[in-house]
Tab-separated table of C-alpha atoms (C1' of nucleotides) in Angstrom:
chain	number	residue	atom	x	y	z
A	1	MET	CA	0.000	0.000	0.000
A	2	ALA	CA	0.783	3.685	-0.243
A	3	ARG	CA	3.649	3.380	-2.643
A	4	SER	CA	2.209	5.475	-5.453
A	5	PRO	CA	2.229	9.233	-4.906
A	6	LEU	CA	-0.723	10.695	-3.104
A	7	THR	CA	-3.367	12.371	-5.250
A	8	ARG	CA	-6.346	14.547	-4.531
A	9	GLU	CA	-8.436	11.785	-6.045
A	10	ALA	CA	-7.101	9.144	-3.661
A	11	VAL	CA	-7.722	11.381	-0.667
A	12	LEU	CA	-11.315	12.073	-1.706
A	13	ALA	CA	-12.004	8.396	-2.338
A	14	ALA	CA	-10.657	7.314	1.033
A	15	ALA	CA	-12.497	10.133	2.778
A	16	ALA	CA	-15.761	9.224	1.051
A	17	ALA	CA	-15.350	5.631	2.175
A	18	LEU	CA	-14.827	6.679	5.774
A	19	VAL	CA	-17.867	8.955	5.718
A	20	ARG	CA	-20.004	6.290	4.100
A	21	GLN	CA	-19.127	3.802	6.800
A	22	HIS	CA	-18.862	5.863	9.960
A	23	GLY	CA	-20.458	9.206	9.156
A	24	PRO	CA	-18.785	12.617	9.176
A	25	ASP	CA	-17.590	12.193	12.769
A	26	GLY	CA	-15.793	9.033	11.719
A	27	LEU	CA	-13.642	11.023	9.337
A	28	THR	CA	-10.623	12.293	11.233
A	29	MET	CA	-7.550	13.595	9.512
A	30	ARG	CA	-5.399	11.188	11.438
A	31	LYS	CA	-7.436	8.099	10.599
A	32	LEU	CA	-7.537	9.206	6.989
A	33	ALA	CA	-3.770	9.585	6.908
A	34	ALA	CA	-3.357	6.142	8.421
A	35	GLU	CA	-5.675	4.725	5.790
A	36	LEU	CA	-3.609	6.371	3.060
A	37	GLY	CA	-0.264	5.500	4.610
A	38	THR	CA	0.931	9.095	4.647
A	39	ALA	CA	1.621	11.797	7.167
A	40	VAL	CA	-1.428	13.705	8.349
A	41	THR	CA	-0.055	16.907	6.960
A	42	SER	CA	0.206	15.618	3.411
A	43	ILE	CA	-3.559	15.685	3.201
A	44	TYR	CA	-3.549	19.417	3.734
A	45	TRP	CA	-1.407	19.941	0.702
A	46	HIS	CA	-3.805	18.070	-1.579
A	47	VAL	CA	-7.244	19.049	-0.370
A	48	GLY	CA	-6.798	21.747	2.237
A	49	ASN	CA	-8.204	21.396	5.717
A	50	ARG	CA	-10.977	19.132	6.958
A	51	GLU	CA	-13.713	21.605	6.120
A	52	GLN	CA	-12.542	21.954	2.539
A	53	LEU	CA	-12.259	18.199	2.249
A	54	LEU	CA	-15.876	17.779	3.316
A	55	ASP	CA	-16.878	20.568	0.934
A	56	ALA	CA	-15.302	18.643	-1.923
A	57	LEU	CA	-17.205	15.488	-0.989
A	58	VAL	CA	-20.409	17.454	-0.838
A	59	GLU	CA	-19.720	19.068	-4.203
A	60	ARG	CA	-19.329	15.634	-5.705
A	61	THR	CA	-22.614	14.472	-4.213
A	62	VAL	CA	-24.451	17.478	-5.607
A	63	GLU	CA	-23.122	16.735	-9.068
A	64	ASP	CA	-24.182	13.108	-8.792
A	65	MET	CA	-27.798	13.988	-8.064
A	66	GLY	CA	-28.541	14.445	-11.710
A	67	ALA	CA	-31.051	12.591	-13.756
A	68	ILE	CA	-34.745	12.807	-13.089
A	69	ARG	CA	-37.020	10.655	-15.209
A	70	PRO	CA	-40.703	11.326	-14.583
A	71	VAL	CA	-43.098	8.512	-15.412
A	72	GLY	CA	-46.886	8.403	-15.434
A	73	ARG	CA	-49.716	9.673	-17.577
A	74	THR	CA	-50.994	12.613	-15.565
A	75	PRO	CA	-48.939	15.507	-14.176
A	76	ALA	CA	-49.853	14.396	-10.648
A	77	GLU	CA	-48.577	10.874	-11.331
A	78	ARG	CA	-45.364	12.260	-12.745
A	79	VAL	CA	-44.874	14.533	-9.748
A	80	VAL	CA	-45.232	11.533	-7.465
A	81	SER	CA	-42.703	9.623	-9.540
A	82	ILE	CA	-40.244	12.527	-9.290
A	83	ALA	CA	-40.770	12.584	-5.535
A	84	ARG	CA	-40.133	8.854	-5.233
A	85	GLY	CA	-36.981	9.154	-7.298
A	86	LEU	CA	-35.716	11.931	-5.080
A	87	ARG	CA	-36.456	9.960	-1.959
A	88	ARG	CA	-34.578	6.931	-3.269
A	89	GLU	CA	-31.519	8.957	-4.203
A	90	LEU	CA	-31.500	10.724	-0.853
A	91	ARG	CA	-31.788	7.503	1.067
A	92	GLU	CA	-28.830	5.962	-0.727
A	93	ARG	CA	-26.445	8.618	0.627
A	94	PRO	CA	-27.742	9.483	4.074
A	95	HIS	CA	-24.530	10.915	5.500
A	96	LEU	CA	-23.573	12.872	2.431
A	97	ILE	CA	-27.075	14.260	2.068
A	98	ALA	CA	-26.966	15.457	5.645
A	99	MET	CA	-23.731	17.247	4.849
A	100	VAL	CA	-25.182	18.856	1.743
A	101	HIS	CA	-28.037	19.921	3.943
A	102	GLU	CA	-25.743	21.420	6.582
A	103	ARG	CA	-23.880	23.388	3.963
A	104	GLY	CA	-27.020	24.915	2.551
A	105	LEU	CA	-26.595	23.437	-0.894
A	106	THR	CA	-29.912	21.683	-0.874
A	107	ASP	CA	-31.455	24.127	-3.332
A	108	ARG	CA	-28.692	23.657	-5.827
A	109	MET	CA	-28.805	19.896	-5.460
A	110	PHE	CA	-32.527	20.004	-6.136
A	111	LEU	CA	-32.370	22.213	-9.164
A	112	PRO	CA	-32.824	19.413	-11.728
A	113	ALA	CA	-35.758	18.077	-9.751
A	114	GLN	CA	-37.185	21.557	-9.409
A	115	ARG	CA	-37.084	22.084	-13.168
A	116	ALA	CA	-38.884	18.793	-13.646
A	117	LEU	CA	-41.530	19.824	-11.143
A	118	VAL	CA	-41.996	23.150	-12.874
A	119	ALA	CA	-42.683	21.358	-16.129
A	120	GLU	CA	-45.347	19.148	-14.540
A	121	VAL	CA	-47.016	21.953	-12.665
A	122	ARG	CA	-47.225	23.986	-15.856
A	123	ALA	CA	-48.582	20.967	-17.709
A	124	ALA	CA	-51.343	20.890	-15.114
A	125	GLY	CA	-52.222	24.454	-16.058
A	126	LEU	CA	-50.754	26.358	-13.119
A	127	ARG	CA	-49.050	29.681	-13.787
A	128	GLY	CA	-47.110	32.414	-11.997
A	129	ALA	CA	-47.050	32.563	-8.215
A	130	ARG	CA	-49.443	29.643	-7.855
A	131	ALA	CA	-47.146	27.423	-9.866
A	132	ALA	CA	-44.147	28.513	-7.806
A	133	ASP	CA	-46.012	27.760	-4.572
A	134	ALA	CA	-46.948	24.299	-5.777
A	135	VAL	CA	-43.383	23.470	-6.783
A	136	ARG	CA	-41.990	24.638	-3.477
A	137	ALA	CA	-44.652	22.942	-1.394
A	138	VAL	CA	-43.838	19.584	-2.973
A	139	GLN	CA	-40.096	20.170	-2.735
A	140	PHE	CA	-40.284	21.050	0.959
A	141	GLN	CA	-42.500	18.081	1.612
A	142	VAL	CA	-40.178	15.576	-0.023
A	143	VAL	CA	-37.008	16.849	1.590
A	144	GLY	CA	-38.697	17.238	4.941
A	145	PHE	CA	-40.134	13.759	4.856
A	146	VAL	CA	-36.786	12.170	4.101
A	147	LEU	CA	-35.130	14.116	6.898
A	148	VAL	CA	-37.709	12.979	9.416
A	149	GLU	CA	-37.597	9.432	8.164
A	150	ARG	CA	-33.837	9.268	8.343
A	151	ASN	CA	-33.836	10.494	11.893
A	152	ARG	CA	-36.288	7.809	12.868
A	153	GLU	CA	-34.117	5.107	11.400
A	154	ARG	CA	-30.990	6.399	13.015
A	155	SER	CA	-32.594	6.001	16.412
A	156	PRO	CA	-34.285	2.631	16.187
A	157	VAL	CA	-35.124	2.209	19.847
A	158	GLN	CA	-37.607	4.836	20.885
A	159	SER	CA	-37.929	5.067	24.617
A	160	PRO	CA	-40.777	4.699	24.826
A	161	GLY	CA	-41.861	4.186	21.227
A	162	GLU	CA	-45.273	5.071	19.912
A	163	GLY	CA	-46.217	1.515	20.702
A	164	GLU	CA	-46.161	1.934	24.426
A	165	LEU	CA	-47.614	5.413	24.279
A	166	TRP	CA	-50.854	4.532	22.568
A	167	ASP	CA	-53.428	2.386	24.190
A	168	PRO	CA	-57.063	1.988	23.154
A	169	ALA	CA	-58.252	4.379	25.872
A	170	ASP	CA	-56.684	7.255	23.944
A	171	ALA	CA	-58.986	6.858	20.980
A	172	PRO	CA	-62.374	6.092	22.505
A	173	GLY	CA	-64.524	3.895	20.336
A	174	ASP	CA	-61.883	3.407	17.673
A	175	PRO	CA	-59.603	0.485	18.548
A	176	ALA	CA	-58.449	0.273	14.925
A	177	LEU	CA	-57.042	3.802	15.130
A	178	ALA	CA	-55.263	3.101	18.398
A	179	ARG	CA	-53.865	-0.143	17.022
A	180	GLU	CA	-52.620	1.634	13.913
A	181	LEU	CA	-50.858	4.387	15.843
A	182	ALA	CA	-49.275	1.843	18.162
A	183	ARG	CA	-47.662	0.176	15.150
A	184	PRO	CA	-44.586	1.704	13.502
A	185	ALA	CA	-45.469	3.670	10.397
A	186	ASP	CA	-44.756	2.263	6.939
A	187	PRO	CA	-42.686	5.131	5.552
A	188	GLU	CA	-42.899	4.276	1.867
A	189	ARG	CA	-46.672	4.053	1.990
A	190	LEU	CA	-47.024	7.195	4.092
A	191	PHE	CA	-44.692	9.054	1.760
A	192	VAL	CA	-46.631	8.221	-1.376
A	193	LEU	CA	-49.925	8.948	0.346
A	194	SER	CA	-48.726	12.341	1.564
A	195	VAL	CA	-47.176	13.445	-1.699
A	196	ARG	CA	-50.083	12.242	-3.794
A	197	THR	CA	-52.654	13.911	-1.583
A	198	LEU	CA	-50.808	17.213	-1.494
A	199	THR	CA	-49.997	17.172	-5.204
A	200	GLU	CA	-53.513	16.414	-6.353
A	201	ALA	CA	-54.899	19.173	-4.164
A	202	LEU	CA	-52.314	21.663	-5.384
A	203	LEU	CA	-52.879	20.853	-9.034
A	204	ALA	CA	-56.657	20.652	-8.732
A	205	GLY	CA	-57.488	24.254	-9.557
A	206	GLY	CA	-55.079	24.438	-12.516
B	1	MET	CA	-19.771	34.317	40.964
B	2	ALA	CA	-19.388	30.659	41.730
B	3	ARG	CA	-19.413	31.043	45.462
B	4	SER	CA	-22.467	28.928	46.225
B	5	PRO	CA	-21.991	25.148	46.006
B	6	LEU	CA	-22.435	23.603	42.594
B	7	THR	CA	-25.771	21.896	41.948
B	8	ARG	CA	-27.112	19.675	39.219
B	9	GLU	CA	-29.606	22.422	38.520
B	10	ALA	CA	-26.935	25.057	37.990
B	11	VAL	CA	-24.995	22.782	35.658
B	12	LEU	CA	-28.064	22.056	33.555
B	13	ALA	CA	-29.016	25.725	33.338
B	14	ALA	CA	-25.540	26.791	32.241
B	15	ALA	CA	-25.355	23.929	29.755
B	16	ALA	CA	-28.751	24.824	28.295
B	17	ALA	CA	-27.614	28.409	27.847
B	18	LEU	CA	-24.498	27.313	25.994
B	19	VAL	CA	-26.457	25.006	23.716
B	20	ARG	CA	-29.059	27.674	23.039
B	21	GLN	CA	-26.387	30.134	21.957
B	22	HIS	CA	-23.787	28.026	20.204
B	23	GLY	CA	-25.403	24.681	19.510
B	24	PRO	CA	-24.358	21.280	20.873
B	25	ASP	CA	-20.825	21.661	19.544
B	26	GLY	CA	-20.504	24.865	21.530
B	27	LEU	CA	-20.994	22.922	24.732
B	28	THR	CA	-17.622	21.694	25.893
B	29	MET	CA	-16.996	20.482	29.388
B	30	ARG	CA	-14.164	22.928	29.791
B	31	LYS	CA	-16.141	25.989	28.700
B	32	LEU	CA	-18.991	24.887	30.906
B	33	ALA	CA	-16.659	24.581	33.875
B	34	ALA	CA	-15.257	28.036	33.170
B	35	GLU	CA	-18.787	29.416	33.025
B	36	LEU	CA	-19.558	27.847	36.371
B	37	GLY	CA	-16.256	28.757	37.948
B	38	THR	CA	-15.447	25.190	38.925
B	39	ALA	CA	-13.033	22.491	37.931
B	40	VAL	CA	-14.029	20.505	34.863
B	41	THR	CA	-14.190	17.343	36.859
B	42	SER	CA	-16.812	18.660	39.284
B	43	ILE	CA	-19.359	18.525	36.496
B	44	TYR	CA	-18.898	14.794	36.228
B	45	TRP	CA	-19.874	14.338	39.836
B	46	HIS	CA	-23.189	16.165	39.386
B	47	VAL	CA	-24.431	15.110	35.973
B	48	GLY	CA	-22.135	12.386	34.718
B	49	ASN	CA	-20.335	12.684	31.398
B	50	ARG	CA	-21.152	14.892	28.436
B	51	GLU	CA	-23.542	12.400	26.891
B	52	GLN	CA	-25.563	12.103	30.074
B	53	LEU	CA	-25.608	15.866	30.395
B	54	LEU	CA	-27.084	16.229	26.916
B	55	ASP	CA	-29.584	13.490	27.695
B	56	ALA	CA	-30.780	15.464	30.696
B	57	LEU	CA	-31.225	18.607	28.595
B	58	VAL	CA	-33.179	16.653	26.035
B	59	GLU	CA	-35.385	15.153	28.697
B	60	ARG	CA	-36.211	18.629	29.949
B	61	THR	CA	-37.086	19.819	26.448
B	62	VAL	CA	-39.443	16.914	25.911
B	63	GLU	CA	-41.245	17.752	29.138
B	64	ASP	CA	-41.535	21.408	28.142
B	65	MET	CA	-43.276	20.685	24.852
B	66	GLY	CA	-46.597	20.409	26.560
B	67	ALA	CA	-49.652	22.521	25.949
B	68	ILE	CA	-51.453	22.514	22.636
B	69	ARG	CA	-54.409	24.844	22.270
B	70	PRO	CA	-56.261	24.359	18.995
B	71	VAL	CA	-58.283	27.328	17.734
B	72	GLY	CA	-60.686	27.644	14.823
B	73	ARG	CA	-64.187	26.585	13.937
B	74	THR	CA	-63.581	23.653	11.606
B	75	PRO	CA	-61.367	20.630	12.234
B	76	ALA	CA	-59.151	21.723	9.341
B	77	GLU	CA	-58.688	25.169	10.838
B	78	ARG	CA	-57.844	23.651	14.184
B	79	VAL	CA	-55.309	21.270	12.635
B	80	VAL	CA	-53.629	24.238	10.977
B	81	SER	CA	-53.532	26.054	14.306
B	82	ILE	CA	-51.949	23.012	15.959
B	83	ALA	CA	-49.385	22.877	13.177
B	84	ARG	CA	-48.558	26.556	13.571
B	85	GLY	CA	-48.168	26.121	17.313
B	86	LEU	CA	-45.831	23.194	16.791
B	87	ARG	CA	-43.792	25.153	14.305
B	88	ARG	CA	-43.438	28.066	16.684
B	89	GLU	CA	-42.347	25.851	19.564
B	90	LEU	CA	-39.857	23.996	17.389
B	91	ARG	CA	-38.382	27.201	16.050
B	92	GLU	CA	-37.800	28.556	19.530
B	93	ARG	CA	-35.483	25.665	20.417
B	94	PRO	CA	-33.787	24.656	17.194
B	95	HIS	CA	-30.728	23.062	18.728
B	96	LEU	CA	-32.529	21.229	21.466
B	97	ILE	CA	-35.113	19.944	19.029
B	98	ALA	CA	-32.359	18.575	16.829
B	99	MET	CA	-30.946	16.780	19.846
B	100	VAL	CA	-34.309	15.327	20.765
B	101	HIS	CA	-34.510	14.096	17.220
B	102	GLU	CA	-31.071	12.519	17.286
B	103	ARG	CA	-31.959	10.649	20.415
B	104	GLY	CA	-35.123	9.262	18.895
B	105	LEU	CA	-37.467	10.924	21.348
B	106	THR	CA	-39.421	12.822	18.720
B	107	ASP	CA	-42.444	10.589	18.976
B	108	ARG	CA	-42.660	11.030	22.695
B	109	MET	CA	-42.198	14.772	22.410
B	110	PHE	CA	-45.028	14.932	19.907
B	111	LEU	CA	-47.457	12.840	21.867
B	112	PRO	CA	-49.552	15.777	23.164
B	113	ALA	CA	-49.742	17.238	19.667
B	114	GLN	CA	-50.565	13.838	18.245
B	115	ARG	CA	-53.449	13.408	20.653
B	116	ALA	CA	-54.772	16.811	19.639
B	117	LEU	CA	-54.513	15.882	15.981
B	118	VAL	CA	-56.330	12.608	16.621
B	119	ALA	CA	-59.214	14.521	18.178
B	120	GLU	CA	-59.545	16.828	15.178
B	121	VAL	CA	-59.257	14.073	12.621
B	122	ARG	CA	-61.973	12.135	14.415
B	123	ALA	CA	-64.124	15.258	14.598
B	124	ALA	CA	-63.826	15.417	10.817
B	125	GLY	CA	-65.268	11.917	10.646
B	126	LEU	CA	-62.156	9.886	9.889
B	127	ARG	CA	-61.755	6.502	11.552
B	128	GLY	CA	-59.285	3.640	11.849
B	129	ALA	CA	-56.306	3.405	9.544
B	130	ARG	CA	-57.379	6.431	7.504
B	131	ALA	CA	-57.412	8.573	10.628
B	132	ALA	CA	-53.979	7.292	11.638
B	133	ASP	CA	-52.601	8.062	8.179
B	134	ALA	CA	-53.951	11.602	8.282
B	135	VAL	CA	-52.452	12.264	11.710
B	136	ARG	CA	-49.072	10.973	10.681
B	137	ALA	CA	-49.040	12.741	7.345
B	138	VAL	CA	-49.596	16.084	9.057
B	139	GLN	CA	-47.080	15.305	11.777
B	140	PHE	CA	-44.377	14.364	9.273
B	141	GLN	CA	-45.141	17.411	7.189
B	142	VAL	CA	-44.819	19.829	10.089
B	143	VAL	CA	-41.595	18.385	11.450
B	144	GLY	CA	-40.132	18.022	7.987
B	145	PHE	CA	-40.978	21.556	7.018
B	146	VAL	CA	-39.351	22.986	10.106
B	147	LEU	CA	-36.207	20.935	9.520
B	148	VAL	CA	-35.900	22.177	5.945
B	149	GLU	CA	-36.687	25.728	6.939
B	150	ARG	CA	-34.151	25.721	9.738
B	151	ASN	CA	-31.475	24.518	7.386
B	152	ARG	CA	-32.211	27.317	4.948
B	153	GLU	CA	-31.852	29.923	7.646
B	154	ARG	CA	-28.646	28.450	8.936
B	155	SER	CA	-27.057	28.850	5.543
B	156	PRO	CA	-28.351	32.172	4.264
B	157	VAL	CA	-25.960	32.471	1.364
B	158	GLN	CA	-26.643	29.698	-1.066
B	159	SER	CA	-23.922	29.307	-3.610
B	160	PRO	CA	-25.501	29.819	-5.958
B	161	GLY	CA	-28.922	30.547	-4.478
B	162	GLU	CA	-32.159	29.928	-6.275
B	163	GLY	CA	-31.927	33.522	-7.422
B	164	GLU	CA	-29.011	32.964	-9.730
B	165	LEU	CA	-30.240	29.566	-10.789
B	166	TRP	CA	-33.533	30.721	-12.194
B	167	ASP	CA	-33.781	32.974	-15.139
B	168	PRO	CA	-36.806	33.600	-17.337
B	169	ALA	CA	-35.558	31.223	-20.008
B	170	ASP	CA	-36.245	28.317	-17.667
B	171	ALA	CA	-39.982	28.925	-17.575
B	172	PRO	CA	-40.863	29.784	-21.150
B	173	GLY	CA	-43.771	32.137	-21.426
B	174	ASP	CA	-44.184	32.595	-17.685
B	175	PRO	CA	-41.935	35.386	-16.411
B	176	ALA	CA	-44.006	35.636	-13.225
B	177	LEU	CA	-43.162	32.040	-12.325
B	178	ALA	CA	-39.461	32.563	-12.981
B	179	ARG	CA	-39.492	35.768	-10.961
B	180	GLU	CA	-41.231	34.036	-8.081
B	181	LEU	CA	-38.772	31.136	-7.976
B	182	ALA	CA	-35.862	33.556	-8.144
B	183	ARG	CA	-37.104	35.217	-4.967
B	184	PRO	CA	-36.563	33.596	-1.563
B	185	ALA	CA	-39.646	31.770	-0.347
B	186	ASP	CA	-41.795	33.213	2.426
B	187	PRO	CA	-41.692	30.272	4.829
B	188	GLU	CA	-44.636	31.209	7.030
B	189	ARG	CA	-46.923	31.620	4.040
B	190	LEU	CA	-45.651	28.446	2.372
B	191	PHE	CA	-46.054	26.519	5.606
B	192	VAL	CA	-49.665	27.516	6.110
B	193	LEU	CA	-50.438	26.908	2.460
B	194	SER	CA	-48.911	23.443	2.528
B	195	VAL	CA	-50.486	22.333	5.777
B	196	ARG	CA	-53.903	23.732	4.880
B	197	THR	CA	-53.879	22.132	1.456
B	198	LEU	CA	-52.772	18.757	2.761
B	199	THR	CA	-55.129	18.816	5.720
B	200	GLU	CA	-58.201	19.786	3.747
B	201	ALA	CA	-57.502	17.053	1.223
B	202	LEU	CA	-56.926	14.461	3.935
B	203	LEU	CA	-60.075	15.389	5.812
B	204	ALA	CA	-62.214	15.774	2.707
B	205	GLY	CA	-63.514	12.224	2.468
B	206	GLY	CA	-64.305	11.948	6.207
C	1	DA	C1'	6.121	20.370	-6.194
C	2	DC	C1'	5.393	17.364	-2.625
C	3	DC	C1'	6.049	15.234	1.992
C	4	DT	C1'	7.596	15.107	6.813
C	5	DG	C1'	7.646	15.378	12.197
C	6	DA	C1'	7.379	18.528	15.913
C	7	DA	C1'	4.577	21.581	18.246
C	8	DC	C1'	0.380	24.049	19.632
C	9	DA	C1'	-4.144	24.565	21.305
C	10	DC	C1'	-7.896	22.324	21.926
C	11	DC	C1'	-11.071	18.066	23.330
C	12	DG	C1'	-13.518	14.230	26.953
C	13	DT	C1'	-12.503	11.316	30.632
C	14	DT	C1'	-10.218	8.881	34.572
C	15	DC	C1'	-8.284	8.799	38.949
C	16	DA	C1'	-5.847	9.419	43.105
C	17	DA	C1'	-5.799	12.868	46.359
C	18	DG	C1'	-7.693	16.359	49.048
C	19	DT	C1'	-11.453	18.462	52.403
D	1	DA	C1'	-20.332	14.172	50.044
D	2	DC	C1'	-18.111	17.165	47.137
D	3	DC	C1'	-14.155	19.283	44.662
D	4	DT	C1'	-9.448	19.457	42.782
D	5	DG	C1'	-5.254	19.161	39.424
D	6	DA	C1'	-2.517	15.983	36.926
D	7	DA	C1'	-2.455	12.845	33.336
D	8	DC	C1'	-4.032	10.253	29.252
D	9	DA	C1'	-5.567	9.634	24.702
D	10	DC	C1'	-7.497	11.827	21.377
D	11	DC	C1'	-8.484	15.999	17.991
D	12	DG	C1'	-7.334	19.889	13.778
D	13	DT	C1'	-3.914	22.889	12.229
D	14	DT	C1'	0.512	25.451	11.482
D	15	DC	C1'	5.109	25.676	10.185
D	16	DA	C1'	9.844	25.190	9.399
D	17	DA	C1'	12.508	21.832	7.367
D	18	DG	C1'	13.454	18.396	4.204
D	19	DT	C1'	13.696	16.293	-0.841
DNA sequence: ACCTGAACACCGTTCAAGT
DNA sequence: ACCTGAACACCGTTCAAGT
């Protein structure tokens, strides 16, 4: 190992691997140097300090979030398909997405998706400020949902979870409701339901 | 300063102040000790290590998120008022809320709000699984929105921001839409619009 | 141009020692 | 029961010195 000269590329690759496995906190300059078989300070020459290194990883992630391919026959269906695509891409890179988020680059990362949403909203007949509101409402909903969902997964053991909090006495005369709330939510189903409901309502008056 | 004997209460108060001002990363055991005028190690005697200290702060926050007072004449109006109340409370404690989230206590923190939402959804005539879905969809939307919003505020200078990304050529024949997307969103308005639209659609078939 | 080790200023935590 | 300083194992970063 570590015979060939160090390159910016090698540093970024090793750093990305560390972040993917252990999250941003797992990326220390010293561990990274050990991984690369170099002195800690060599890293600074190639990619700058830790902050700049993370910025470079984030930049790469933003560039990767490219292609959006809407499917479906109605604008509403295509909006839902865009939303599902976004969710899938976000969930594949949880740590990196969080870092994009922290650096305030979410808007830029979402630009391709936003353009796709604009097209669908216009196809549904919306114009001007109403169209802009619809696009943003969906965008906020998708990003927000994924953030909430990710947090739930990261902390699997709720103490106490919804399960222990809900008992039938809380929903008088509706044991099915209490039972449902005592069960963990199915995120995929809830996501599609939420996005579809919101989208159809937003596009309705087009 | 720092004449009276150190108490668990004093440690928690000083720690909460540090977190409120500088976020969790701004809370170091050494700064906290300096603030309190004691040795670093005294803190450990009163509240345990840093992790346990943060846990105690989180616990306090969860307990504080109590009263929900729905206003409005229709269930939908009252749901919106609950959502606005939640948003306000979340925005007052951004750092602490993030910590609650990281520790997986969000569900417990939201239990009072969830009960209030259940009441309104039932008042609108929803039952069983459909009622549970509606409650959760609103809950996810509110929390998600606040998370996205908070991130946008934390990083005011997008590089590039939506402003530079959108020019009229992107929305052919609709300069008003392009102009609107080039302007920063009004979060309060977008929030109410989103929640109202989603809620009314969810409650419609009750 | 590229890499190095030493040094600095920070961390959280442990622990034996004080009162 | 409460508080202390010293010590340990970690950090990120700078910098003069090497090739």
